[in-house]
Short mmCIF file of C-alpha atoms in Angstrom, two decimals:
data_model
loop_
_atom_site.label_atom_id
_atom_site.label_comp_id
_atom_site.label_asym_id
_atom_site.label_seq_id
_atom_site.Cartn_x
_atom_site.Cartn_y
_atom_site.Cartn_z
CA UNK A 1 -9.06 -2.48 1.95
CA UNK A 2 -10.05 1.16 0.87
CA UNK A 3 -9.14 0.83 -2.82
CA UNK A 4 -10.55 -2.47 -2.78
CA UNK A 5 -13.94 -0.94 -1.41
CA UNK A 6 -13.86 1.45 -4.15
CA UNK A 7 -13.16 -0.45 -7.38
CA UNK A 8 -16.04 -2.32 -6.03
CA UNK A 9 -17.99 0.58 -5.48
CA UNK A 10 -17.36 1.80 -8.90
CA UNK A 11 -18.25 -1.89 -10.46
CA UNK A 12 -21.27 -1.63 -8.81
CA UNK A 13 -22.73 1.65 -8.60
CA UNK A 14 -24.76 2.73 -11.40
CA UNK A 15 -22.70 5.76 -11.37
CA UNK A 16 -19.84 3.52 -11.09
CA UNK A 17 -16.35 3.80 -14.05
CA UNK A 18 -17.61 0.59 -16.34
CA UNK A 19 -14.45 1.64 -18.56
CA UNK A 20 -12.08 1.72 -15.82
CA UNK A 21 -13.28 -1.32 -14.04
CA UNK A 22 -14.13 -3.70 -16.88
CA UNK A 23 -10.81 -3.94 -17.12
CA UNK A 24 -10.04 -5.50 -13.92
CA UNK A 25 -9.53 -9.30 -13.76
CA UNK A 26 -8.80 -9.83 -10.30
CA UNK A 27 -8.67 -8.10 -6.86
CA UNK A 28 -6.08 -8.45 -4.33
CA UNK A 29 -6.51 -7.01 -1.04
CA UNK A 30 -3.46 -6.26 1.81
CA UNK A 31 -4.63 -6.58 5.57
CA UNK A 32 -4.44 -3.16 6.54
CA UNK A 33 -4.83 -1.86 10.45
CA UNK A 34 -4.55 1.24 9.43
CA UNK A 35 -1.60 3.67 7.55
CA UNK A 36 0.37 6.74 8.80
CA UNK A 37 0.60 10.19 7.58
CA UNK A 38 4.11 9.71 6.11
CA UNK A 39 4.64 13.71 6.59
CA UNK A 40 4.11 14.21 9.75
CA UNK A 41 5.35 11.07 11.36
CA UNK A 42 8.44 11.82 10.16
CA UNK A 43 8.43 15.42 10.88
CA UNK A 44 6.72 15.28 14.59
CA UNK A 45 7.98 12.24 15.43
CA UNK A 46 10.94 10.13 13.78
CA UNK A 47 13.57 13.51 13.19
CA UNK A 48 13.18 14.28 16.73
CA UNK A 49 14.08 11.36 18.33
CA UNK A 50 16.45 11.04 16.25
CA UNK A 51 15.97 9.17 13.39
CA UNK A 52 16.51 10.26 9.24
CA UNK A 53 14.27 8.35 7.21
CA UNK A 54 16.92 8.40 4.85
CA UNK A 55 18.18 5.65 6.76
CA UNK A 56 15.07 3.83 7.23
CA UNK A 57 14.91 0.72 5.26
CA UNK A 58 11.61 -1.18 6.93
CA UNK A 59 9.08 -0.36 9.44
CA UNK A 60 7.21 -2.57 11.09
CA UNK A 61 4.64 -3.12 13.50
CA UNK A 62 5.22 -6.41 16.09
CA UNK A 63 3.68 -7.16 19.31
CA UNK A 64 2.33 -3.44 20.04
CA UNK A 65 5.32 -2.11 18.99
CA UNK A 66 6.19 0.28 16.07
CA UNK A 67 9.39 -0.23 15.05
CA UNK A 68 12.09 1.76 12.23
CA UNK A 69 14.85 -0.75 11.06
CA UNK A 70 17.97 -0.36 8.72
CA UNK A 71 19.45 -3.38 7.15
CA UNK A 72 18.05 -5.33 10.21
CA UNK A 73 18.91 -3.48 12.76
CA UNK A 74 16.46 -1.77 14.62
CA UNK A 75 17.13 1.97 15.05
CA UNK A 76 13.65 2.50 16.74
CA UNK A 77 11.20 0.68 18.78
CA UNK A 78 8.13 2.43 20.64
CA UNK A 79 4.70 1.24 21.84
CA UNK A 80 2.14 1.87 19.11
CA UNK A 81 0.37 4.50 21.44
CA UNK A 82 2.87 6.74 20.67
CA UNK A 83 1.96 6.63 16.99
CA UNK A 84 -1.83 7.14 17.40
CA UNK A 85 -1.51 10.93 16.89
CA UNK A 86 0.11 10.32 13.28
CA UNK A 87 -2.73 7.64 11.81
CA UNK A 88 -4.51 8.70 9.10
CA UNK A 89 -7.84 10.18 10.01
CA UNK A 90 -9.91 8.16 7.11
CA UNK A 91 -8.20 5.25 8.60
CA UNK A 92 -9.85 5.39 12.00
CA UNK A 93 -13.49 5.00 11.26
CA UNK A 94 -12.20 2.22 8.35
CA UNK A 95 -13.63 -1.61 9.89
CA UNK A 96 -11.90 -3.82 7.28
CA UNK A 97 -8.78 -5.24 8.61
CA UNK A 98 -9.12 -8.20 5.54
CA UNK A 99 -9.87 -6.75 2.32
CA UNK A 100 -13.20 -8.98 2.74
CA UNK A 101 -13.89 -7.72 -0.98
CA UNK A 102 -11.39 -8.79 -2.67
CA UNK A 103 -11.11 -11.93 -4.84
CA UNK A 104 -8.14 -12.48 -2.61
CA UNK A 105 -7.14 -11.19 0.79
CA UNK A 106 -3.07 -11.65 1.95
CA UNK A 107 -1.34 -9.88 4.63
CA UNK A 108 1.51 -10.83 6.81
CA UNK A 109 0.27 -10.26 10.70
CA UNK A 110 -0.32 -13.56 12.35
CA UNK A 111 1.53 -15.47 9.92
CA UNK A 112 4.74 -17.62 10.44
CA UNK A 113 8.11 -15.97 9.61
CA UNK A 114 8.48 -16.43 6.21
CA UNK A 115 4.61 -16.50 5.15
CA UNK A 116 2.03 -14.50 4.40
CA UNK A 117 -1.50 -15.49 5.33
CA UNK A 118 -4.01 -15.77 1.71
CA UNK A 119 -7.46 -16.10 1.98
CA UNK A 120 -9.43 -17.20 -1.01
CA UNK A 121 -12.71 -14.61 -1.09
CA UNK A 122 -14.32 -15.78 -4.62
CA UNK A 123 -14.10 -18.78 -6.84
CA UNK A 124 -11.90 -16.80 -8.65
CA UNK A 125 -9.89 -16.56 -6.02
CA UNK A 126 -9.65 -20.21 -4.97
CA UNK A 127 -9.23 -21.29 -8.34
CA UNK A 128 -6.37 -19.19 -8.92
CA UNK A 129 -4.68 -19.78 -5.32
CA UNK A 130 -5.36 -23.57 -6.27
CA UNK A 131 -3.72 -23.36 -9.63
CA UNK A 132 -0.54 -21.23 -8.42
CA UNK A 133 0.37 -24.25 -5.67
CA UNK A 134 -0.54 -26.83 -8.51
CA UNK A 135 1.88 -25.54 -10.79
CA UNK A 136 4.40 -24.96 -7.95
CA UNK A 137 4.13 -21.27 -7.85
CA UNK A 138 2.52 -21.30 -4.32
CA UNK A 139 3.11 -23.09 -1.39
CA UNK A 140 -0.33 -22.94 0.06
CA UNK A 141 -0.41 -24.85 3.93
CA UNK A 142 -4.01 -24.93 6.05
CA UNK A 143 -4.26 -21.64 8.83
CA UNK A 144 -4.01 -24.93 11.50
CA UNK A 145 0.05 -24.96 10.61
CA UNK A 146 0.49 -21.26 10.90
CA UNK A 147 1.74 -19.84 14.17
CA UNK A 148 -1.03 -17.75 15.25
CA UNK A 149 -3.62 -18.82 12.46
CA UNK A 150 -6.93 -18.34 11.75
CA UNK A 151 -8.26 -17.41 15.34
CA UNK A 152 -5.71 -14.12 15.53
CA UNK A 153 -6.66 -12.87 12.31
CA UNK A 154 -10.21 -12.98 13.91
CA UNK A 155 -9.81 -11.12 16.78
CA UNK A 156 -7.71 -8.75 15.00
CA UNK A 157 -10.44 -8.21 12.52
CA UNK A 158 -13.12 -7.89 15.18
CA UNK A 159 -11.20 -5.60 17.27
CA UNK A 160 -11.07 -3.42 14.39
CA UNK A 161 -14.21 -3.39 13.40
CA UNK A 162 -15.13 -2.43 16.80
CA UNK A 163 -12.46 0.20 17.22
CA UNK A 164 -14.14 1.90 13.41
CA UNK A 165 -17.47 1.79 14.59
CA UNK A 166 -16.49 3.90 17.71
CA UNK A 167 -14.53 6.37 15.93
#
């Protein structure tokens, strides 16, 4: 969501990078809770309990856990508390869990194994969404059919925007 705030910052602000951002067809956005300080989580956190990061080959975040995997096996699972200390500090006052600039929004939290969630933010955006499933690029299914749907992304959003305007 924070590079997505600023190209349209810069599109829109007299001030703004016309050369840079002329040149821009079409935004996509990642959900985004927020993003670690790679450095120091590693550092103060992952070496001493014992994992390398060498070996590291997904993290993930699922049901308030933070979790370090290799090959698909987990070599790490904590409750996210223990990772507040390590979240970037321009991420904490940051309310857009969405991308709700973008042309199009996808992330992967309350989706189905298997799926990501995309939300069409423009006409752009819905026209091209519409033409990738046409042409059988996509496989596009209503938030209803997901497992957790629309209504989690919501609260998720909210509580975010909450948790940024307190910070």
């Amino acid at each position: 969501p924070c590079q997505v705030q600023a190209l349209r910052r810069m599109q829109t602000s007299p001030l703004g990078c016309r050369k840079l951002t002329d040149h821009v067809a079409l935004v996509i956005g990642l959900f985004c809770m927020e993003i670690y300080s790679y450095d120091r989580l590693v550092k103060e956190f992952l070496l001493p309990k014992g994992v390398d990061p060498k070996n590291v080959t997904k993290f993930a975040i699922k049901k308030g856990r933070f979790i370090a995997y290799s090959d698909g096996t987990e070599l790490l699972s904590t409750p996210l508390k223990e990772v507040d200390d390590y979240i970037r500090a321009a991420c904490k006052p940051c309310t857009d869990l969405t991308s709700e600039l973008a042309d199009i929004s996808v992330g992967g939290m309350a989706s189905s194994p298997g799926w990501s969630i995309a939300i069409a933010r423009t006409q752009l955006g819905e026209d091209l969404l519409k033409e990738a499933a046409d042409s059988g690029i996509l496989e596009l299914r209503p938030f209803e059919e997901t497992k957790l749907g629309l209504n989690a992304v919501s609260k998720l959003s909210l509580a975010k925007k909450r948790r940024g305007e307190g910070a």
